[in-house]
Amino acid sequence: MYRTHTNGELNASNIGNTVTLSGWVQKVRDKGFMIWVDLRDRYGITQLIFDEERTPKDILAHAQKLGREFVIQIKGKVIERSSKNPNLPTGDIEVLVEELTVLNKALLPPFTIEDKTDGGEELRMKYRYLDIRRNPVKENLIFRSKVTQKVRNYLANAGFVEVETPYLIKSTPEGARDFVVPSRMNQGQFYALPQSPQTFKQLLMVGGLDKYFQIVKCFRDEDLRADRQPEFTQIDCEMAFVEQEDVLEAFEGLTKHLLMEIKGVEVQKFSRMTYEEAMKKYGNDKPDIRFGMEFGELNNVAQHKDFNVFNQAELVVGIAVPGGNSYSRKEIDKLVNWVKRPQIGAKGMVYVRCNEDGSYKSSVDKFYNQEDLAAWAKATGANPGDLICVLSGESWATRTQLSALRMELAEQLGLRKKDEFAALWITDFPLLEWDEETKRYHAMHHPFTAPKPEDIDLLDTAPEKVRANAYDLVLNGNEVGGGSIRIFDKSLQSKMFDLLGFTKEEAQAQFGFLMNAFQYGAPPHGGIAFGLDRLVAILGGQETIRDFIAFPKNNAGRDVMIDAPATISREQLSELNLKLLDNNNIKSSIK
Ligand code: ASP
């Protein structure tokens, strides 16, 4: 038996017991006549003591050779500590060692295994197994496990059946590039890894399973924008005989349950907002509504004066920054430079100081009088003491820029509080979006999403105006879930593929299996998928999903620990009947 207790378990009630413990050497303090060792495992730290008087000589000598991260086993007696450590659950006791076995030696770790380590990100990822020994990483993984189990239990209790769907499939249309896997047995042909189990879960509904869920890996070969992973986990769900309201209710239930169970936070009804409203009020389809700073459109009150910048703009829009009048000129200039950075792209920023005495001082005083500025304050909801920031230009770009500024200011002002939760459903997304580059419509959610029945006629006349029965769940300004009511009728599905620019043959070749299934009695159905990594990160009060993934990839999509992706041997290539394009770099790296 390697251990009778864990290293987080022993306390004063165990004094006098003989115990066996195993674990890693966290720290050795060697005073010559006395040695203390902190022994660590997942559960905590127990202090071991070896001393000249009470410990056999050979064991004391052996203990002197222990190094950091050695894996050891000891047998000894639990004794009361002379100087207790109230910060440690085991702080009242120590174990006087009688037997010591080194189970495995360890090289000196490349960074310190402490809560605050000296190891940089890349190094920690290379030795992720050592990183996982550190409390913050370990706690995050345990936290994730807890959330996952709560999800599983909740959905199982609600009658959802957990079904695994295949990973080796063919292209799924979630809008990203597929990862492909060459088939040896079907040469010249490729599987695609699922971007999500979308079509399979719909087929499970045709199969009559009624309520499905799966905690499942999804794969998308995208350029990795901040905090994305090429493989990530979804809580994927589908239900039959449901309307949008049924799905929202079911998953509002799950989210509330998690907030209650994990954070002890009770959220009454989730807010709801249409996509259009979200874009107008916040310039963003995943607004953080924990703080105000709603957009105030100023076209009516700011145009047709002598300020040409505004006169020529499609949209003039502002926000009131609470208490912002206290900003110095230098701080305001900093904001102006911030919005002008290429990442944001604004041409400039007009501002209005709202003085405590009710007067205004703006950067465009030449063109606007106090009455004009009072109208701006009214439109943006600014109070005395606030600062109004105004951007102008093409509507979509200006809204996006102001949204970025709003989030930045909220961050700076400490308005995005980790322990405050606001959940919001965004509904009525457009069904399609026009892509200038390819001169085609794209499905905003995916091609299986049903249009709102009342908008179906517009499919022929004004497709861009059609709203979808699609919804996103937004938590604290992050999209944590999204789904839709699906098309379940073959002819409507085929019309949708037409609109998306598929020829009949292409649609048949790619999605014939689904349209065929629709001919055999497909029930009305709909569903949703949550991004588990992000959900866990937000519940954990952090925003980086990497911190909650055991073995994440870096920004270049690489696993630096196992060094993947990697080349394959000539034999493997030839077995797959594959030849790499003539590229010297690639060639020379083949084994
Ligand atoms: N498959 C969709 C996605 O991955 C979710 C859904 O529509 O249920 O975003």
XYZ file of C-alpha atoms and ligand atoms in Angstrom:
600
model
C 0.000 0.000 0.000
C 1.529 3.273 -1.105
C -0.378 5.398 1.381
C -2.768 5.285 4.288
C -3.655 8.949 3.972
C -3.304 11.761 1.459
C -1.142 14.781 2.166
C -4.137 16.997 2.791
C -5.755 14.789 5.341
C -3.882 14.574 8.626
C -4.719 16.860 11.559
C -4.493 16.973 15.337
C -6.934 14.066 15.662
C -4.322 11.809 14.044
C -1.580 12.575 16.566
C 0.016 9.319 17.698
C -1.014 7.404 14.553
C 1.514 5.627 12.396
C 0.909 6.537 8.764
C 2.266 5.874 5.302
C 2.382 8.778 2.870
C 3.473 9.184 -0.740
C 4.028 12.226 -2.851
C 6.435 14.743 -4.343
C 9.110 16.637 -2.468
C 8.034 20.260 -2.629
C 10.742 21.708 -0.429
C 13.634 20.531 1.774
C 14.916 22.621 4.678
C 18.120 21.084 5.944
C 19.497 22.392 9.240
C 21.968 19.506 9.482
C 20.672 18.085 12.756
C 17.118 18.420 11.563
C 15.477 18.206 8.121
C 11.990 19.256 7.175
C 10.419 18.120 3.937
C 7.142 19.420 2.489
C 5.467 16.426 0.899
C 2.905 17.305 -1.751
C 0.148 15.534 -3.645
C -3.103 16.657 -5.254
C -4.738 17.012 -1.855
C -2.233 19.179 -0.041
C 1.052 19.354 1.784
C 2.211 17.494 4.872
C 5.371 18.431 6.719
C 7.778 15.587 7.373
C 10.481 15.821 9.992
C 13.750 13.896 10.299
C 15.969 14.638 13.298
C 19.299 13.514 14.686
C 17.853 12.286 17.942
C 14.815 10.377 16.821
C 15.496 9.354 13.208
C 17.814 6.406 12.388
C 21.149 7.706 11.033
C 20.914 6.030 7.604
C 17.467 7.513 7.017
C 18.656 10.980 7.990
C 21.554 10.619 5.545
C 19.155 9.414 2.877
C 16.851 12.380 3.503
C 19.763 14.734 3.014
C 19.970 13.592 -0.598
C 16.345 14.297 -1.463
C 15.836 16.752 -4.285
C 12.858 18.798 -5.434
C 10.116 16.736 -7.104
C 11.545 13.370 -6.000
C 8.686 10.908 -5.578
C 8.946 9.341 -2.143
C 7.098 7.128 0.263
C 7.493 7.396 4.007
C 6.252 5.678 7.102
C 6.203 7.598 10.353
C 4.379 8.857 13.389
C 2.045 11.858 13.434
C 3.237 14.325 16.090
C 2.173 17.762 17.209
C 4.087 20.594 15.562
C 5.890 22.993 17.831
C 5.276 25.943 15.534
C 1.873 25.490 13.954
C 0.867 26.836 10.553
C -2.751 28.034 10.694
C -2.785 28.548 6.898
C -2.399 24.853 6.186
C -5.121 22.246 6.898
C -2.338 19.933 8.075
C -0.568 22.786 9.887
C -1.060 21.429 13.404
C 0.955 18.276 12.820
C 4.080 16.877 11.256
C 5.175 13.310 10.589
C 8.309 12.017 12.253
C 9.775 9.738 9.597
C 10.796 6.192 10.451
C 11.129 4.712 6.941
C 11.940 6.433 3.672
C 11.767 5.009 0.136
C 12.614 6.983 -2.964
C 10.089 5.743 -5.539
C 11.561 7.872 -8.298
C 14.217 10.517 -8.547
C 13.537 13.706 -10.493
C 15.588 16.056 -12.577
C 15.553 19.618 -11.395
C 12.308 21.050 -12.851
C 12.836 23.802 -15.447
C 10.613 26.161 -13.460
C 9.465 26.343 -9.875
C 6.424 24.270 -8.997
C 4.845 27.059 -6.982
C 1.602 29.025 -7.291
C 3.622 31.923 -8.636
C 6.176 30.299 -10.884
C 9.186 31.723 -12.664
C 8.312 29.739 -15.818
C 7.099 31.554 -18.942
C 4.081 30.320 -20.918
C 6.016 28.470 -23.619
C 8.216 26.643 -21.103
C 5.251 25.704 -18.953
C 3.436 24.327 -22.006
C 6.467 22.281 -22.992
C 6.468 20.711 -19.535
C 2.736 20.911 -19.048
C 2.773 17.817 -16.783
C 4.885 19.826 -14.329
C 2.687 22.859 -14.752
C -0.332 20.723 -13.834
C 1.328 19.999 -10.474
C 0.953 23.696 -9.664
C -2.140 24.599 -7.649
C -3.678 27.165 -10.045
C -3.586 24.798 -13.020
C -4.626 21.779 -10.991
C -7.522 23.701 -9.426
C -8.710 24.843 -12.854
C -8.803 21.280 -14.154
C -10.668 20.089 -11.087
C -13.064 23.014 -11.475
C -13.684 22.066 -15.094
C -14.407 18.501 -14.073
C -16.919 19.743 -11.515
C -18.728 21.920 -14.071
C -18.774 19.080 -16.595
C -20.281 16.697 -14.076
C -22.976 19.174 -13.095
C -23.856 19.634 -16.764
C -24.014 15.910 -17.334
C -26.170 15.257 -14.290
C -28.533 18.112 -15.029
C -29.114 17.074 -18.623
C -29.407 13.386 -17.793
C -32.009 14.218 -15.128
C -33.877 16.310 -17.674
C -34.174 13.257 -19.921
C -31.379 13.982 -22.397
C -29.646 10.925 -23.846
C -25.869 11.132 -24.163
C -24.848 9.874 -27.592
C -21.417 9.807 -29.186
C -21.225 10.833 -32.811
C -18.307 10.012 -35.125
C -15.132 12.058 -35.511
C -14.219 10.742 -38.936
C -16.916 12.320 -41.037
C -17.269 14.591 -44.001
C -17.271 18.338 -44.140
C -19.650 20.132 -41.753
C -20.646 23.667 -42.526
C -19.945 25.719 -39.407
C -18.146 28.313 -41.448
C -14.540 27.367 -40.728
C -12.012 25.267 -42.598
C -12.047 21.528 -41.947
C -9.205 19.472 -40.591
C -8.911 16.558 -42.988
C -7.699 13.013 -42.475
C -6.565 10.957 -45.476
C -8.103 7.512 -45.783
C -5.735 4.602 -46.394
C -8.477 2.163 -47.262
C -10.173 4.581 -49.642
C -7.234 6.125 -51.403
C -7.561 9.657 -52.641
C -10.423 10.232 -50.229
C -10.476 12.178 -47.001
C -12.459 12.335 -43.846
C -13.080 15.693 -42.243
C -13.056 16.105 -38.477
C -16.365 17.546 -37.273
C -16.580 21.290 -36.760
C -19.547 20.226 -34.644
C -21.878 17.205 -34.595
C -24.577 19.369 -36.222
C -25.906 17.050 -38.903
C -25.605 13.964 -36.705
C -27.628 15.455 -33.900
C -30.322 16.381 -36.393
C -30.301 12.792 -37.653
C -30.686 11.585 -34.054
C -33.898 13.613 -33.944
C -35.046 11.977 -37.169
C -34.120 8.748 -35.379
C -36.623 9.607 -32.655
C -34.215 10.075 -29.706
C -36.061 13.274 -28.815
C -33.457 14.796 -26.481
C -29.732 14.430 -27.123
C -26.608 15.811 -25.568
C -22.904 15.194 -25.849
C -19.831 16.762 -24.330
C -17.798 16.631 -27.457
C -14.625 17.788 -29.152
C -15.047 19.986 -32.223
C -12.317 20.837 -34.693
C -11.980 24.031 -36.703
C -8.950 24.935 -38.756
C -9.100 28.690 -38.263
C -6.390 31.260 -37.949
C -6.160 31.430 -34.224
C -7.528 34.735 -33.079
C -7.011 35.548 -29.441
C -7.990 32.748 -27.165
C -9.255 30.223 -29.693
C -8.193 26.604 -29.880
C -8.260 24.433 -33.007
C -9.910 21.711 -30.956
C -12.385 22.736 -28.325
C -15.257 21.218 -26.402
C -18.952 21.817 -26.793
C -21.922 20.840 -24.706
C -23.938 19.930 -27.756
C -27.709 19.481 -27.500
C -30.734 18.887 -29.681
C -34.443 18.475 -28.967
C -37.391 17.377 -31.083
C -40.887 18.875 -31.161
C -39.661 22.193 -29.840
C -40.023 25.844 -30.679
C -37.442 28.481 -29.884
C -39.088 29.216 -26.544
C -38.763 25.583 -25.427
C -35.044 25.516 -26.174
C -34.392 28.846 -24.451
C -36.284 27.696 -21.392
C -34.455 24.369 -21.193
C -31.007 25.919 -21.439
C -31.767 28.924 -19.307
C -32.543 26.237 -16.744
C -29.151 24.582 -17.202
C -27.269 27.887 -17.042
C -29.131 29.039 -13.938
C -28.413 25.706 -12.315
C -24.692 26.080 -13.017
C -24.594 29.666 -11.761
C -26.332 28.575 -8.570
C -24.392 25.388 -7.963
C -20.973 26.665 -8.962
C -21.092 30.330 -7.996
C -24.016 30.467 -5.564
C -25.473 33.188 -7.753
C -29.196 33.343 -8.297
C -30.159 34.935 -11.586
C -33.861 35.517 -12.100
C -35.041 35.701 -15.691
C -32.332 36.104 -18.313
C -32.563 39.310 -20.322
C -33.470 39.142 -23.985
C -32.566 41.400 -26.840
C -32.876 41.136 -30.587
C -29.743 41.226 -32.676
C -30.798 44.567 -34.106
C -31.279 46.085 -30.680
C -27.934 44.748 -29.460
C -26.138 46.259 -32.427
C -27.862 49.614 -31.991
C -27.431 49.824 -28.223
C -24.020 48.234 -27.837
C -22.548 47.853 -31.333
C -22.000 44.225 -30.513
C -23.976 40.999 -30.733
C -22.557 39.823 -27.432
C -22.831 42.874 -25.204
C -21.750 42.913 -21.597
C -24.842 44.322 -19.906
C -23.431 44.429 -16.390
C -22.876 48.131 -16.840
C -24.708 50.833 -18.799
C -22.869 53.052 -21.252
C -25.483 52.413 -23.916
C -24.982 54.037 -27.285
C -26.758 57.297 -27.994
C -27.244 58.020 -31.676
C -26.546 61.654 -32.410
C -27.313 62.092 -36.117
C -30.388 64.218 -35.371
C -28.639 66.503 -32.947
C -25.114 66.643 -34.351
C -25.566 66.864 -38.095
C -26.425 69.855 -40.251
C -24.236 72.223 -38.300
C -20.903 73.343 -39.678
C -18.931 70.306 -38.609
C -18.316 68.457 -41.855
C -16.868 65.322 -40.332
C -20.245 64.624 -38.746
C -22.263 65.879 -41.709
C -20.590 63.399 -43.998
C -20.910 60.467 -41.622
C -23.521 57.773 -41.969
C -23.655 57.501 -38.187
C -22.680 59.761 -35.298
C -22.843 57.880 -32.020
C -21.630 58.409 -28.480
C -21.376 56.927 -25.011
C -21.291 58.557 -21.614
C -18.357 57.498 -19.471
C -19.413 57.651 -15.819
C -17.182 60.050 -13.898
C -15.131 60.616 -17.044
C -14.973 64.376 -16.607
C -12.227 63.749 -14.085
C -9.944 62.538 -16.891
C -7.011 64.819 -17.564
C -6.352 66.149 -21.044
C -3.541 63.632 -21.277
C -5.843 60.734 -20.373
C -8.362 61.826 -22.979
C -5.615 62.077 -25.608
C -4.673 58.541 -24.694
C -8.241 57.409 -25.420
C -8.190 59.249 -28.743
C -4.961 57.481 -29.680
C -6.399 54.205 -28.503
C -9.383 54.386 -30.890
C -7.074 55.508 -33.704
C -4.877 52.414 -33.425
C -5.127 50.266 -36.578
C -6.748 47.456 -34.574
C -9.682 49.764 -33.815
C -9.487 52.009 -36.854
C -11.399 55.153 -35.855
C -10.339 58.367 -37.577
C -10.664 60.372 -34.401
C -12.817 60.964 -31.352
C -14.853 63.967 -30.334
C -15.437 64.429 -26.618
C -17.620 66.489 -24.349
C -16.833 67.174 -20.719
C -20.018 67.387 -18.639
C -19.129 69.793 -15.861
C -20.651 69.521 -12.391
C -22.308 72.933 -12.828
C -24.301 71.662 -15.822
C -22.142 73.344 -18.453
C -20.309 71.522 -21.238
C -16.834 71.814 -22.713
C -16.175 69.934 -25.913
C -13.439 69.391 -28.467
C -15.830 70.863 -31.064
C -16.968 74.007 -29.229
C -16.398 75.920 -32.451
C -19.383 74.204 -34.047
C -21.740 73.436 -31.203
C -23.261 75.570 -28.464
C -24.305 74.576 -24.953
C -27.814 73.742 -26.082
C -26.515 71.396 -28.797
C -24.254 69.652 -26.313
C -27.093 69.334 -23.811
C -28.994 67.418 -26.501
C -25.993 65.081 -26.886
C -25.933 64.531 -23.141
C -29.628 63.686 -23.205
C -29.178 61.207 -26.069
C -26.273 59.430 -24.384
C -27.731 59.620 -20.882
C -24.745 61.624 -19.633
C -24.885 63.223 -16.185
C -22.792 66.049 -14.759
C -19.338 64.622 -14.074
C -19.387 62.316 -17.114
C -17.443 62.412 -20.328
C -19.156 61.847 -23.681
C -17.045 60.076 -26.311
C -18.334 60.376 -29.866
C -17.288 58.473 -32.994
C -18.591 58.848 -36.523
C -18.359 57.231 -39.942
C -19.830 54.227 -41.715
C -22.460 52.702 -39.409
C -21.197 49.179 -38.930
C -17.546 50.134 -38.479
C -18.377 53.014 -36.139
C -20.551 50.829 -33.942
C -17.812 48.215 -33.745
C -15.216 50.843 -32.833
C -17.405 52.394 -30.149
C -18.154 48.959 -28.784
C -14.424 48.293 -28.422
C -14.001 51.625 -26.647
C -16.924 50.864 -24.354
C -15.372 47.553 -23.327
C -11.941 49.094 -22.847
C -13.325 51.859 -20.653
C -15.407 49.411 -18.644
C -12.273 47.340 -18.067
C -10.324 50.433 -16.997
C -13.125 51.574 -14.701
C -13.398 48.137 -13.091
C -16.990 47.684 -14.266
C -16.451 44.142 -15.521
C -16.613 42.449 -12.153
C -15.623 38.803 -12.026
C -18.277 37.828 -9.542
C -21.200 39.598 -11.094
C -23.109 37.620 -13.692
C -25.500 38.864 -16.333
C -26.931 36.439 -18.862
C -28.628 37.562 -22.020
C -30.318 35.840 -24.943
C -29.775 37.462 -28.311
C -32.515 36.480 -30.769
C -33.665 37.242 -34.298
C -30.288 37.085 -35.981
C -30.298 37.690 -39.719
C -30.485 34.369 -41.573
C -27.860 35.379 -44.114
C -24.968 37.742 -44.436
C -23.616 39.060 -47.693
C -19.948 38.472 -48.343
C -18.511 41.163 -50.590
C -15.417 39.156 -51.354
C -17.104 36.027 -52.677
C -20.265 37.912 -53.743
C -22.357 35.290 -52.035
C -24.615 34.929 -49.063
C -23.341 33.004 -46.091
C -25.513 31.443 -43.455
C -24.966 33.579 -40.370
C -25.451 30.570 -38.078
C -25.378 27.553 -40.381
C -27.368 26.391 -43.416
C -29.751 24.226 -41.364
C -31.168 27.162 -39.434
C -34.849 27.871 -40.055
C -36.012 31.298 -41.158
C -38.761 32.915 -39.097
C -41.985 31.650 -40.653
C -43.280 35.215 -41.050
C -40.171 36.129 -43.092
C -40.199 33.172 -45.476
C -41.703 35.195 -48.345
C -38.710 37.534 -48.186
C -36.416 34.645 -49.154
C -37.259 35.375 -52.792
C -37.435 39.144 -52.664
C -35.039 40.398 -49.995
C -33.039 37.505 -48.538
C -30.861 39.831 -46.460
C -33.947 40.937 -44.518
C -34.936 37.423 -43.457
C -34.559 36.835 -39.734
C -33.571 33.436 -38.415
C -34.973 31.409 -35.583
C -31.488 31.550 -34.104
C -30.252 32.583 -30.677
C -27.058 33.087 -28.742
C -26.543 32.979 -25.008
C -24.256 35.748 -23.814
C -22.699 35.715 -20.364
C -20.786 38.783 -19.216
C -20.056 39.876 -22.764
C -19.008 36.447 -23.998
C -20.930 34.240 -26.356
C -21.192 31.014 -24.395
C -23.789 29.261 -26.514
C -25.616 29.445 -29.788
C -28.225 27.480 -31.633
C -31.318 27.542 -33.746
C -34.568 25.937 -34.734
C -33.790 23.826 -37.782
C -35.267 23.419 -41.198
C -36.914 19.999 -41.306
C -38.452 20.136 -44.725
C -36.536 18.983 -47.759
C -37.708 21.658 -50.158
C -36.952 24.536 -47.787
C -33.541 23.046 -47.057
C -32.833 22.739 -50.734
C -33.938 26.344 -51.302
C -31.530 27.398 -48.576
C -28.660 25.655 -50.352
C -29.668 27.448 -53.566
C -29.522 30.798 -51.808
C -26.096 29.952 -50.448
C -24.875 29.377 -53.985
C -24.675 25.576 -53.963
C -25.587 23.882 -57.241
C -28.151 21.090 -56.905
C -25.356 18.564 -57.448
C -23.098 20.097 -54.816
C -25.895 20.228 -52.284
C -26.812 16.635 -53.032
C -23.209 15.440 -52.835
C -22.508 17.203 -49.545
C -25.805 17.052 -47.715
C -27.908 14.571 -49.660
C -27.936 12.266 -46.630
C -29.662 14.918 -44.534
C -32.192 15.910 -47.165
C -32.962 12.241 -47.764
C -33.557 11.787 -44.053
C -35.984 14.701 -44.106
C -38.124 12.658 -46.505
C -38.627 9.927 -43.927
C -40.607 11.792 -41.317
C -38.269 14.343 -39.723
C -39.805 15.943 -36.631
C -39.567 19.684 -36.006
C -36.399 20.154 -33.996
C -33.858 22.621 -32.691
C -30.930 22.851 -30.365
C -27.957 24.675 -29.044
C -24.280 24.186 -28.305
C -22.338 25.754 -25.459
C -18.613 26.338 -25.640
C -17.548 24.423 -22.552
C -14.016 25.833 -22.382
C -15.262 29.415 -22.337
C -18.176 28.697 -20.020
C -15.810 27.117 -17.508
C -13.349 30.004 -17.803
C -16.073 32.584 -17.141
C -17.509 30.644 -14.222
C -13.950 30.369 -12.948
C -13.653 34.156 -13.125
C -11.040 34.118 -15.868
C -11.107 34.811 -19.569
C -8.390 32.622 -21.003
C -9.684 29.229 -22.057
C -6.144 27.829 -22.280
C -5.967 27.909 -18.498
C -8.793 25.390 -18.309
C -7.526 22.968 -20.940
C -5.146 20.247 -19.805
C -3.043 20.215 -22.947
C -3.762 23.316 -25.013
C -2.218 24.364 -28.302
C -0.283 27.577 -28.729
C -1.205 30.484 -31.013
C 0.299 28.700 -33.993
C -1.864 25.648 -33.341
C 1.104 23.661 -32.037
C 1.326 21.341 -29.105
C 4.833 22.249 -27.974
C 4.998 19.369 -25.512
C 4.550 16.530 -27.984
C 5.751 18.710 -30.853
C 2.723 18.350 -33.085
C 1.908 18.700 -35.881
C 4.868 16.796 -37.251
C 5.972 15.298 -40.529
C 5.193 11.663 -41.291
C 7.460 9.066 -42.835
C 7.711 8.378 -46.543
C 6.163 4.965 -45.853
C 3.122 6.528 -44.260
C 2.778 8.956 -47.134
C 3.014 6.254 -49.738
C 0.567 4.022 -47.874
C -1.884 6.887 -48.119
C -0.965 7.423 -51.754
C 0.016 10.988 -50.918
C 2.798 13.061 -52.368
C 3.747 16.429 -50.987
C 3.996 19.340 -53.387
C 7.537 20.013 -54.439
C 8.722 22.288 -51.714
C 12.266 22.048 -50.524
C 11.438 22.990 -46.999
C 8.816 20.351 -46.663
C 10.901 17.711 -48.410
C 13.914 18.146 -46.220
C 11.831 17.785 -43.103
C 10.474 14.380 -44.120
C 12.075 11.531 -42.257
N -23.649 23.426 -34.314
C -23.830 24.762 -33.855
C -22.465 25.372 -33.517
O -21.488 24.668 -33.384
C -24.700 24.865 -32.655
C -26.130 24.575 -32.942
O -26.701 25.135 -33.872
O -26.711 23.785 -32.163
O -22.373 26.565 -33.344
